[in-house]
Amino acid sequence: MRVVVSGYYGFGNTGDEAVLRGLITALRRAGSVEITVLSGNPQETQALHGVEAVDRYSLAAIWKAFRRADLVISGGGGLLQDRTSARSSLYYLAVIVLAAAAGKPVYVYGQGVGPLRRRWLRRAAGAVLRRARGIGVRDEASRELLEACGIPASCVHVTADAAFALETPDPEQTKQALEAIGVAPGEPLIGVVWRWPLDPAVPGGAGLSSIPSSPDRLASTSARASQGSPFFFSSSIPSMSSPPARPSRASPRSLGSQGASQGSAEAAPALVVTGGSSQHSAETGARDRYRQEVAQAVAALAKKLGARVVVIPFHPQQDEAEAEAFCQAVHEAGADALCVRRSDTNTQQNSHGVSERGGFRDPEHLLALVGGMDLVLTVRYHGLVFAALAGRPAVALAYDPKVRQLAEALGVPWLDPGEAPSRLSYVLEEAWHERASLGENLTHRAARFRERALAEGERALALASALPPLHQGSRVDVLGVGVDVVTAQEAVDRLVELWEKGGSHQVVTLNPEMIMAARQDPRLKDVLRQSSLVVADGIGVVWASRVLGRALPERVAGVDLASAAIARAAAQGRTVALVGGKPGVAEEAAKRLQARHPSLRVTVTHHGYFTDAESDAVVAEIARQGVDLLLVGLGAPKQEFWIHQNLHRAGARVAMGVGGALDVFSGRVRRAPAAWQRLGLEWAYRLLQEPKRIRRMAALPRFVAAVLSQKWLKRGDAP
């Protein structure tokens, strides 16, 4: 398959080159592909990544590449944004329009979307992206923004940044990277991925005026300190001892409302100027002061530990001068500092006596270098990605909401740059003391992100072939809802195939009540359409398929499918989570299932009576345990919505709504006798047990009427 990839490539930005390398890795693992990249420097892209490349500014070259292509990919990274101007977004949207004009399918690959402040640009993005065959975004905020642009939720799924598909560096690679900058193995190192972190152009971001001007930075932010700590530690990280008079920690939810979007409003302003050269001078002074104070915090820890500071610019054009200035500030504060220059390959001492080394243009070489750090302070998004891939403990200066969101997802401590730099000393020292648990946590979470990043390549190629994401099985349309044509045994095999494929997948056990609900609720219809496997749980669905002329082979009872999946999970050593039922039901079900399958590993049990506020904790626990099979019994369609909303955050490989199956597994509810099941009367037996279900049965006459009506309409349309 010939694939053309569009993005911000060939400009020397390590983050974007890592995205391209990860994208190439995922595509090549998914199938046989010939890749052509639209690049700002085709020769360098060809040499660096081993792919064909054409000039991204040559319309003739782009059109020629599109005419030969089977698929055009727009991604990844933050391509669609108007933080500085709308020009970049217009370019990438124009590429999609041109691909559509060439008659080629387009896939939007693992992008971080936003901000899009201009209303007309949001409308344009919505109109153009609806042409895409599929859309993958790297965070929930991007999905919500696209929905606000008019993209149906069913067309967008949350994946991971493509750079997570990179291989973790091995010890030999890390040793070679350290030797390249003249560092002996075993020397304690603090890595700093630096850029100027305060961006006044970003609405809601920390700006220059957010830097406290008082020498005592704590005093200038006392109002905010009373509301919570300025940094976040994931609840999965062991608690850390508090310094004297330290404010109480903020929860992830409360800090989210106090983060970058409000930092500038609550911190005492450093300077207020209106324009002209005075404004430029003020901005330069604020920049120098902030850089110096962060450098002093880093230097203080380095001197205390006898460590060397390694400053790593990810984008030479934008970061190198700032990185050199930061390195100089660390040196002046009395610590040993080294700046990794990427614009040359020579070792030299600059005018300030600070060592500089270069030659790290390949993102995997720089990843190996980050792997040699004992602690990483990062301002850049992909500095955090590299720390996670290398399993290195990190602290993030969250200059942008995207950095904060990734830090929270990875369980990394983060600080708002609008906060007092003096707080950074405490955060860094605590992170150093907890570096073992931080690194272990990062390694675990990064593995789940890598699975999603690799699965994105398969999804892109599958959609390009006009096939369902994971299989070629056909679906029967029953009143507008697709149902997979599978026997009970095939359904079990398909489910096992899903968790072996990687990624996260939803399985739905469909009954007539859900079909009728989907006819009234487009959101539910979208959830059903996006699900990887939809089986006919109700005998009425099988009857309808036969009446409408394309018969499903048999009923696939949800409780039978769940039971068979549990047996397979036990045999393969997979982990299982049970969520739903009254308090105690999930635990009782786990005990009875483990008695039946001694090798079964049930790692999470939780009742189904949690609030929306408590839901995040349930999802976090599932993610922490790395669950393969998640069975959710909240009742339909609540369970389907909950799975759809939380599946990617939970990271479960396969999640299935099972209704009252947990009650059956626990022994609290008896299942209908086999004879009733064979006659298709299990619903009647359940009604006798629970008369209150009569309200739900009211949908059945309407379902029968709708099926017969559709059959007669089809007959009337026949020639």
XYZ file of C-alpha atoms in Angstrom:
719
model
C 0.000 0.000 0.000
C 1.302 3.460 -0.911
C 0.868 6.012 1.875
C 1.539 9.761 1.784
C 2.133 11.466 5.139
C 1.623 15.189 5.732
C 2.878 17.000 8.829
C 5.482 19.379 10.257
C 8.446 17.329 9.128
C 11.895 18.318 7.902
C 12.294 21.328 10.196
C 14.561 19.770 12.812
C 11.973 19.639 15.615
C 12.733 16.508 17.640
C 9.118 16.107 18.744
C 7.737 16.143 15.209
C 10.498 13.886 13.894
C 9.695 11.475 16.740
C 6.033 11.581 15.691
C 7.029 10.706 12.123
C 9.342 7.898 13.266
C 6.599 6.457 15.479
C 4.041 6.749 12.682
C 6.357 4.939 10.266
C 7.005 2.227 12.870
C 3.280 1.647 13.461
C 2.437 1.559 9.735
C 5.219 -0.885 8.917
C 4.173 -3.190 11.732
C 0.579 -3.096 10.453
C 1.352 -4.053 6.857
C 3.524 -3.689 3.788
C 3.678 0.019 2.965
C 5.592 2.428 0.749
C 5.715 5.781 2.528
C 6.187 9.227 1.013
C 6.502 12.235 3.336
C 5.696 15.865 2.552
C 8.745 17.557 4.054
C 10.328 20.965 4.496
C 13.689 19.290 3.805
C 13.137 16.191 1.640
C 16.797 15.173 1.532
C 17.143 15.186 5.322
C 13.841 13.337 5.799
C 14.918 10.637 3.359
C 18.267 10.217 5.101
C 16.839 10.294 8.624
C 13.823 8.021 8.195
C 14.549 5.859 5.143
C 11.420 6.918 3.235
C 10.650 8.828 0.082
C 10.067 12.558 0.574
C 8.873 15.447 -1.570
C 8.835 19.208 -1.094
C 5.775 20.159 0.971
C 5.601 23.490 -0.872
C 5.587 22.026 -4.393
C 2.000 21.611 -5.564
C 3.099 19.535 -8.567
C 5.126 17.141 -6.390
C 2.288 16.791 -3.877
C -0.297 16.118 -6.583
C 1.941 13.520 -8.213
C 2.407 11.758 -4.847
C -1.347 11.823 -4.205
C -2.177 10.342 -7.595
C 0.028 7.315 -6.801
C -1.196 6.942 -3.198
C -3.705 4.512 -1.704
C -3.990 6.542 1.521
C -3.144 10.070 2.683
C -2.386 10.588 6.379
C -2.613 13.963 8.093
C -0.677 13.659 11.323
C 0.384 13.677 13.941
C 1.363 16.291 16.490
C -0.398 19.634 16.884
C -1.085 20.572 13.274
C -4.512 22.199 13.590
C -4.082 25.232 15.834
C -4.106 29.018 15.531
C -1.985 29.887 18.554
C 0.303 32.064 16.444
C -1.614 32.336 13.159
C -4.192 30.491 11.080
C -1.791 29.821 8.211
C -0.524 26.457 9.404
C -4.062 25.111 9.945
C -5.105 26.338 6.500
C -2.143 24.541 4.937
C -2.996 21.184 6.522
C -6.695 21.561 5.737
C -5.801 22.379 2.132
C -3.737 19.174 1.949
C -6.817 17.189 2.996
C -8.974 18.968 0.383
C -6.364 18.253 -2.293
C -6.235 14.571 -1.328
C -10.025 14.369 -1.520
C -9.895 16.021 -4.936
C -7.500 13.287 -6.023
C -10.063 10.733 -4.840
C -7.862 9.381 -2.036
C -9.017 8.343 1.454
C -7.660 10.549 4.241
C -6.948 9.507 7.808
C -6.244 12.092 10.538
C -3.602 10.357 12.656
C -3.132 10.901 16.407
C -3.372 14.675 16.329
C -3.562 17.154 19.171
C -6.102 19.720 18.001
C -6.314 23.276 19.248
C -6.531 25.958 20.201
C -8.838 27.085 17.386
C -9.920 30.526 18.566
C -11.259 31.842 15.273
C -14.872 30.872 14.677
C -14.482 30.764 10.906
C -11.495 28.419 11.267
C -13.493 26.047 13.470
C -16.216 25.961 10.814
C -13.622 25.328 8.098
C -12.004 22.547 10.120
C -15.381 20.909 10.671
C -16.275 21.075 6.982
C -12.923 19.672 5.805
C -12.441 16.976 8.451
C -15.818 15.478 7.647
C -14.150 14.347 4.412
C -11.748 12.112 6.372
C -12.232 8.348 6.426
C -11.386 8.392 10.151
C -9.973 10.680 12.826
C -7.665 9.770 15.704
C -6.741 12.346 18.337
C -4.256 12.041 21.167
C -6.378 13.425 24.003
C -9.952 13.910 25.126
C -9.753 17.716 24.838
C -9.044 17.397 21.100
C -12.037 15.105 20.669
C -14.291 17.592 22.454
C -13.000 20.471 20.325
C -13.692 18.575 17.111
C -17.180 17.771 18.351
C -17.675 21.514 18.907
C -16.533 21.994 15.293
C -19.401 19.794 14.139
C -17.585 16.461 13.794
C -19.832 13.610 15.039
C -18.424 11.915 18.109
C -18.701 8.577 16.316
C -16.086 9.719 13.785
C -13.389 10.501 16.359
C -11.519 8.142 18.657
C -8.870 8.893 21.270
C -5.518 7.191 20.755
C -1.979 8.189 21.822
C 0.649 10.473 20.372
C 2.404 8.661 17.534
C 5.818 9.135 19.195
C 4.801 6.559 21.817
C 5.367 3.895 19.137
C 9.136 4.395 19.428
C 11.148 1.548 20.929
C 12.424 1.962 24.480
C 16.206 2.521 24.319
C 18.367 -0.335 25.561
C 21.278 0.184 28.007
C 23.890 0.013 25.256
C 22.197 2.797 23.267
C 21.989 4.933 26.381
C 25.658 4.302 27.171
C 26.670 5.355 23.649
C 24.518 8.500 23.864
C 26.157 9.511 27.148
C 29.619 8.811 25.782
C 28.816 11.044 22.810
C 28.461 14.009 25.171
C 31.463 13.028 27.280
C 29.586 11.753 30.331
C 30.840 8.721 32.219
C 28.304 5.993 33.134
C 27.088 6.236 36.714
C 27.427 10.009 37.004
C 24.205 11.502 38.465
C 22.453 13.585 35.798
C 19.534 16.004 35.792
C 18.165 16.493 32.263
C 16.349 19.697 31.311
C 14.328 19.845 28.091
C 14.066 23.610 27.918
C 12.180 26.207 25.942
C 10.677 29.535 26.934
C 7.539 28.257 28.729
C 5.415 31.379 29.053
C 3.380 32.132 25.955
C 1.309 35.339 26.182
C -0.288 34.525 22.817
C -2.207 31.576 24.229
C -5.568 32.472 25.767
C -5.714 31.027 29.215
C -2.031 30.147 29.183
C 0.517 31.524 31.586
C 1.754 34.847 30.274
C 4.510 37.242 31.209
C 2.265 39.073 33.619
C 1.788 35.867 35.574
C 5.345 35.884 36.910
C 5.253 37.043 40.544
C 7.493 40.088 40.994
C 8.035 39.937 44.741
C 11.339 38.471 45.911
C 9.285 36.255 48.181
C 7.358 34.361 45.521
C 5.333 32.452 48.079
C 3.787 35.629 49.404
C 2.648 36.714 45.961
C 0.602 33.547 45.465
C -0.810 33.097 48.947
C -4.383 33.404 47.774
C -3.898 30.543 45.370
C -1.882 28.491 47.829
C -4.843 28.399 50.161
C -6.765 26.501 47.487
C -4.209 23.734 46.940
C -0.724 22.812 45.950
C 0.618 24.295 42.685
C 1.664 20.900 41.454
C -0.018 17.586 40.924
C 1.005 14.106 41.986
C -0.959 11.134 40.680
C -2.733 9.182 43.374
C -0.833 6.100 42.259
C 2.454 7.646 43.376
C 3.466 7.085 47.003
C 2.750 10.037 49.231
C 5.583 12.444 49.865
C 6.506 14.168 53.071
C 5.363 17.739 53.337
C 7.659 20.706 53.962
C 6.881 23.196 56.719
C 3.763 25.244 56.012
C 3.181 23.485 52.716
C -0.417 23.883 51.497
C -2.627 20.852 51.102
C -2.508 18.977 47.838
C -5.101 19.644 45.182
C -7.028 16.788 43.701
C -6.673 16.267 39.929
C -10.161 17.639 39.394
C -9.727 20.750 41.534
C -6.309 21.481 40.087
C -7.684 21.186 36.592
C -9.920 24.148 37.338
C -7.016 26.077 38.852
C -4.347 25.254 36.298
C -2.836 27.164 33.442
C -6.078 28.775 32.501
C -6.221 30.754 35.736
C -2.603 31.097 36.733
C -2.176 34.532 35.227
C -5.291 35.860 36.895
C -4.327 34.885 40.415
C -0.602 35.600 40.516
C 0.655 39.090 41.255
C 1.728 40.747 37.984
C 5.403 41.445 37.483
C 5.049 44.325 35.074
C 2.230 46.184 33.383
C 3.262 47.939 30.165
C 1.233 49.050 27.188
C 3.510 48.618 24.179
C 6.509 49.858 22.246
C 10.137 49.340 23.208
C 9.270 49.492 26.900
C 7.076 46.422 26.491
C 9.851 44.567 24.679
C 12.310 45.481 27.423
C 9.852 44.387 30.102
C 9.237 41.050 28.375
C 12.978 40.446 28.041
C 13.506 41.243 31.702
C 10.702 38.938 32.798
C 12.044 36.158 30.602
C 15.583 36.517 31.970
C 14.347 36.618 35.562
C 12.168 33.528 35.216
C 14.885 31.550 33.435
C 17.401 32.489 36.119
C 15.139 31.422 38.975
C 14.291 28.047 37.419
C 18.004 27.519 36.703
C 18.821 28.342 40.322
C 16.294 25.757 41.542
C 17.831 23.113 39.283
C 21.362 24.123 40.238
C 20.553 23.944 43.948
C 19.475 20.313 43.623
C 22.442 19.484 41.370
C 24.934 20.879 43.896
C 23.251 19.045 46.745
C 23.456 15.735 44.856
C 26.769 16.293 43.109
C 24.937 15.927 39.800
C 25.567 17.421 36.402
C 22.819 19.309 34.547
C 22.321 18.363 30.886
C 20.233 20.902 28.935
C 18.587 19.468 25.815
C 16.930 21.702 23.179
C 14.352 19.828 21.085
C 13.928 22.473 18.376
C 17.248 24.129 17.437
C 15.646 27.079 15.641
C 13.455 27.962 18.608
C 15.162 26.477 21.646
C 18.920 26.493 21.212
C 19.620 30.097 22.227
C 17.279 29.732 25.217
C 18.917 26.420 26.167
C 22.381 27.988 26.057
C 21.177 30.872 28.219
C 19.636 28.415 30.691
C 22.838 26.389 30.756
C 24.821 29.544 31.449
C 22.460 30.455 34.316
C 22.947 27.008 35.887
C 26.703 27.396 35.519
C 26.625 30.846 37.140
C 24.615 29.370 40.025
C 27.564 27.085 40.775
C 26.529 23.776 39.188
C 28.194 21.795 36.431
C 26.164 22.265 33.242
C 26.322 20.889 29.742
C 24.250 22.019 26.738
C 23.557 19.553 23.950
C 23.759 21.488 20.708
C 22.115 19.855 17.719
C 23.231 22.360 15.076
C 26.787 21.021 14.935
C 28.796 17.968 15.958
C 31.743 19.661 17.645
C 32.738 19.690 21.291
C 33.587 23.155 22.555
C 33.616 25.482 25.520
C 31.494 28.579 25.000
C 32.455 32.024 26.235
C 30.952 31.252 29.639
C 32.895 28.016 30.122
C 29.815 25.836 29.606
C 30.441 22.595 27.736
C 28.458 22.109 24.511
C 28.096 18.918 22.505
C 26.117 18.216 19.347
C 25.142 15.617 16.758
C 21.721 14.459 18.001
C 19.436 14.902 15.009
C 17.906 11.404 15.109
C 14.999 11.330 17.593
C 15.909 7.832 18.795
C 19.442 8.998 19.647
C 17.995 11.834 21.697
C 15.554 9.391 23.316
C 18.527 7.248 24.345
C 20.178 10.343 25.841
C 17.051 11.141 27.868
C 17.178 7.518 29.029
C 20.512 8.284 30.678
C 19.082 10.977 32.944
C 18.265 10.271 36.593
C 15.600 13.013 36.646
C 14.077 15.067 33.833
C 12.577 18.560 34.022
C 10.705 19.191 30.792
C 8.805 22.074 29.292
C 8.155 20.418 25.942
C 5.377 17.868 25.361
C 7.657 15.342 23.689
C 10.262 15.731 26.403
C 7.609 14.187 28.649
C 6.896 11.477 26.047
C 10.623 10.634 25.892
C 10.901 10.470 29.692
C 7.914 8.100 29.791
C 9.296 5.847 27.043
C 12.670 5.682 28.783
C 11.085 5.154 32.208
C 12.852 8.220 33.616
C 11.193 10.138 36.494
C 10.089 13.553 35.332
C 8.636 16.893 36.400
C 6.725 18.962 33.837
C 6.428 22.737 33.542
C 2.966 22.728 31.957
C 3.128 25.812 29.727
C 0.249 24.480 27.639
C -2.889 22.485 28.587
C -1.649 19.640 26.377
C 1.411 19.202 28.628
C -0.727 19.234 31.769
C -3.153 16.695 30.306
C -0.334 14.334 29.333
C 1.365 14.748 32.724
C -1.854 13.839 34.522
C -2.432 10.847 32.235
C 1.098 9.596 32.944
C 0.991 10.353 36.673
C 3.836 12.880 36.440
C 4.235 15.842 38.854
C 3.580 19.109 37.069
C 3.904 22.791 37.860
C 2.179 25.755 36.241
C 4.885 28.141 34.920
C 2.770 30.992 36.292
C 3.522 29.673 39.789
C 6.393 30.804 41.972
C 9.666 29.274 40.718
C 10.788 28.858 44.345
C 8.242 26.031 44.639
C 10.095 24.120 41.962
C 12.969 23.322 44.334
C 10.639 21.344 46.580
C 8.958 19.534 43.683
C 12.297 18.537 42.144
C 13.761 17.302 45.420
C 10.685 15.227 46.247
C 10.667 13.776 42.730
C 14.336 12.851 43.160
C 13.632 11.000 46.401
C 10.682 9.176 44.794
C 12.418 8.609 41.453
C 12.227 4.808 41.664
C 8.439 4.704 42.077
C 7.943 7.541 39.569
C 10.022 5.700 36.969
C 8.214 2.411 37.561
C 4.836 4.121 37.234
C 5.906 5.835 34.007
C 7.153 2.592 32.491
C 3.826 0.887 33.213
C 1.689 3.688 31.782
C 3.918 4.291 28.775
C 3.460 0.636 27.778
C -0.304 1.174 27.509
C 0.198 4.360 25.481
C 2.563 2.479 23.171
C -0.072 -0.182 22.528
C -2.526 2.499 21.425
C 0.060 4.234 19.240
C 0.916 0.984 17.455
C -2.773 0.085 17.024
C -3.303 3.417 15.256
C -1.225 2.245 12.307
C -3.412 -0.817 11.857
C -6.563 1.270 12.136
C -5.362 3.704 9.465
C -4.531 0.957 6.974
C -7.770 -0.902 7.691
C -9.902 2.189 7.112
C -8.010 2.925 3.908
C -9.043 -0.497 2.660
C -12.689 0.323 3.481
C -12.735 -2.527 6.016
C -13.846 -2.475 9.634
C -10.889 -1.624 11.877
C -10.152 -5.161 12.978
C -11.948 -7.707 10.847
C -13.781 -8.215 7.564
C -16.966 -9.718 8.989
C -20.173 -8.369 7.522
C -23.037 -6.825 9.448
C -26.783 -7.179 9.034
C -28.856 -4.010 9.283
C -31.718 -4.329 11.774
C -33.758 -1.109 11.865
C -30.644 0.973 11.228
C -28.331 -0.857 13.639
C -25.550 -3.123 12.351
C -25.239 -6.597 13.906
C -22.242 -8.860 13.239
C -23.018 -12.102 11.425
C -21.414 -14.563 13.845
C -22.270 -17.779 15.615
C -21.716 -18.046 19.366
C -18.361 -19.766 18.820
C -17.287 -17.230 16.204
C -18.174 -14.431 18.598
C -15.844 -15.861 21.243
C -13.059 -16.257 18.665
C -13.620 -12.695 17.474
C -13.455 -11.362 21.015
C -10.146 -13.158 21.617
C -8.887 -11.764 18.316
C -9.693 -8.269 19.544
C -7.566 -8.440 22.669
C -4.703 -9.993 20.716
C -4.828 -7.193 18.142
C -3.938 -4.504 20.686
C -5.724 -1.224 21.318
C -9.053 -0.918 23.126
C -12.317 -2.376 21.817
C -15.972 -2.289 22.815
C -18.283 -5.295 22.512
C -22.068 -4.844 22.610
C -24.694 -7.504 23.321
C -27.720 -6.138 21.480
C -31.407 -6.630 22.266
C -34.596 -5.129 20.779
C -34.907 -2.514 23.552
C -31.484 -1.120 22.641
C -32.378 -0.999 18.957
C -35.512 0.996 19.710
C -33.538 3.319 22.002
C -30.939 3.850 19.261
C -33.673 4.904 16.828
C -34.480 7.746 19.214
C -30.953 8.581 20.415
C -28.293 9.294 17.752
C -25.574 9.125 20.426
C -26.386 5.507 21.197
C -26.564 4.713 17.510
C -23.055 6.146 17.091
C -21.752 4.055 19.991
C -23.180 0.889 18.429
C -21.745 1.753 15.028
C -18.265 2.323 16.452
C -18.191 -0.866 18.502
C -15.776 -3.531 17.308
C -18.257 -6.373 17.841
C -22.074 -6.256 18.088
C -23.845 -9.577 18.729
C -27.535 -10.503 18.792
C -28.207 -11.091 22.494
C -32.007 -10.958 22.169
C -33.941 -13.613 20.272
C -36.029 -10.772 18.871
C -32.993 -9.430 16.991
C -32.498 -12.828 15.310
C -36.215 -12.967 14.439
C -36.078 -9.471 12.934
C -33.068 -10.341 10.764
C -34.958 -13.320 9.336
C -38.088 -11.300 8.670
C -36.041 -8.612 6.925
C -34.439 -11.132 4.583
C -30.877 -11.607 5.866
C -30.860 -14.026 8.739
C -28.355 -14.013 11.572
C -27.110 -17.558 12.255
C -28.161 -17.712 15.906
C -28.603 -15.851 19.161
C -25.378 -15.050 21.035
C -26.437 -14.690 24.659
C -24.422 -12.060 26.509
C -24.033 -14.179 29.627
C -22.729 -17.097 27.524
C -20.291 -14.866 25.647
C -19.031 -13.343 28.900
C -18.656 -16.783 30.471
C -16.710 -18.113 27.487
C -14.494 -15.000 27.423
C -13.697 -15.485 31.120
C -12.715 -19.098 30.455
C -10.388 -18.013 27.634
C -8.934 -15.255 29.844
C -8.178 -17.775 32.579
C -6.528 -20.149 30.110
C -4.338 -17.378 28.652
C -3.445 -15.668 31.936
C -5.392 -12.523 31.036
C -6.566 -10.063 33.684
C -10.275 -9.383 34.250
C -12.216 -6.547 35.881
C -15.830 -6.837 37.067
C -17.766 -3.584 37.482
C -21.470 -3.447 38.247
C -24.309 -4.801 40.360
C -25.135 -3.995 43.950
C -22.332 -3.705 46.529
C -20.789 -7.138 47.016
C -22.067 -8.659 43.767
C -18.835 -8.187 41.810
C -16.776 -9.646 44.657
C -19.073 -12.676 44.995
C -19.004 -13.199 41.239
C -15.194 -13.078 41.276
C -14.994 -15.732 44.014
C -17.375 -18.106 42.234
C -15.649 -17.616 38.882
C -12.214 -18.218 40.409
C -13.522 -21.387 42.044
C -14.575 -22.543 38.572
C -11.322 -21.285 36.933
C -8.486 -21.415 39.516
C -6.046 -19.617 37.195
C -8.417 -16.671 36.637
C -6.909 -13.286 37.604
C -9.624 -10.821 38.660
C -7.698 -7.646 39.466
C -10.569 -5.137 39.869
C -14.058 -5.499 41.368
C -16.424 -2.599 41.991
C -20.142 -2.161 42.443
C -22.175 -0.236 39.893
C -23.610 2.408 42.225
C -20.816 4.949 41.852
C -21.419 8.632 41.151
C -20.047 10.548 38.206
C -17.442 12.014 40.549
C -16.395 8.527 41.692
C -16.257 7.192 38.136
C -12.793 8.670 37.524
C -11.356 6.689 40.434
C -12.852 3.466 39.048
C -11.367 4.188 35.626
C -7.986 5.045 37.157
C -7.876 1.754 39.059
C -8.677 -0.216 35.899
C -5.907 1.650 34.064
C -3.447 1.031 36.894
C -4.105 -2.706 36.851
C -3.704 -3.073 33.085
C -6.937 -4.987 32.489
C -7.430 -7.203 29.427
C -11.162 -7.989 29.789
C -13.547 -5.483 31.397
C -17.116 -6.642 32.083
C -19.521 -3.821 32.963
C -22.999 -4.461 34.337
C -24.704 -1.089 34.692
C -27.739 -1.897 32.566
C -28.274 -0.866 28.956
C -27.668 1.651 27.553
C -25.902 3.241 30.544
C -23.140 0.637 30.431
C -22.574 1.205 26.698
C -22.244 4.958 27.186
C -19.917 4.503 30.172
C -17.654 2.109 28.292
C -17.556 4.352 25.227
C -16.672 7.399 27.313
C -13.995 5.766 29.475
C -12.566 2.879 27.465
C -9.431 4.585 26.207
C -8.637 6.155 29.570
C -9.156 2.807 31.275
C -6.916 1.145 28.705
C -8.742 -2.204 28.798
C -8.183 -4.288 25.685
C -11.804 -5.442 25.475
C -14.793 -4.021 27.373
C -18.265 -5.537 27.203
C -21.607 -4.517 28.682
C -23.068 -7.574 30.407
C -26.271 -6.254 32.016
C -27.319 -8.623 34.802
C -24.689 -11.294 34.068
C -22.756 -10.439 37.251
C -25.867 -11.263 39.290
C -25.937 -14.668 37.578
C -22.208 -15.244 38.136
C -22.573 -14.305 41.814
C -25.422 -16.798 42.285
C -27.895 -14.152 43.409
C -30.054 -14.639 40.292
C -30.893 -17.966 38.664
C -30.676 -18.204 34.924
C -33.582 -19.661 32.942
C -33.562 -23.461 32.532
C -32.006 -24.767 29.330
C -35.412 -25.635 27.873
C -36.589 -22.031 28.216
C -33.356 -20.857 26.577
C -33.796 -23.224 23.604
C -37.346 -21.951 23.063
C -36.140 -18.339 23.108
C -38.145 -17.604 26.270
C -35.335 -16.571 28.596
C -36.762 -13.049 28.607
C -40.081 -14.410 29.911
C -38.372 -16.341 32.712
C -36.494 -13.208 33.722
C -39.780 -11.276 33.724
C -41.321 -13.794 36.106
C -38.353 -13.356 38.425
C -38.394 -9.552 38.186
C -41.918 -8.274 37.408
C -40.668 -4.678 37.496
C -39.033 -5.340 34.110
C -42.505 -5.091 32.524
C -41.851 -1.426 31.738
C -38.882 -2.367 29.568
C -41.012 -4.937 27.729
C -43.200 -2.124 26.418
C -40.602 -1.600 23.701
C -41.167 -5.084 22.264
C -44.546 -4.448 20.571
C -43.122 -1.279 19.013
C -40.092 -3.257 17.844
C -42.281 -5.906 16.182
C -44.369 -3.223 14.515
C -41.284 -1.420 13.206
C -39.820 -4.638 11.772
C -43.059 -5.601 10.014
C -43.491 -2.057 8.728
C -40.003 -2.083 7.233
C -40.659 -5.479 5.638
C -43.889 -4.259 3.998
C -42.213 -1.087 2.781
C -39.493 -3.176 1.155
C -42.126 -5.410 -0.442
C -43.931 -2.362 -1.763
C -40.687 -1.063 -3.313
C -40.000 -4.373 -5.082
C -40.492 -4.352 -8.886
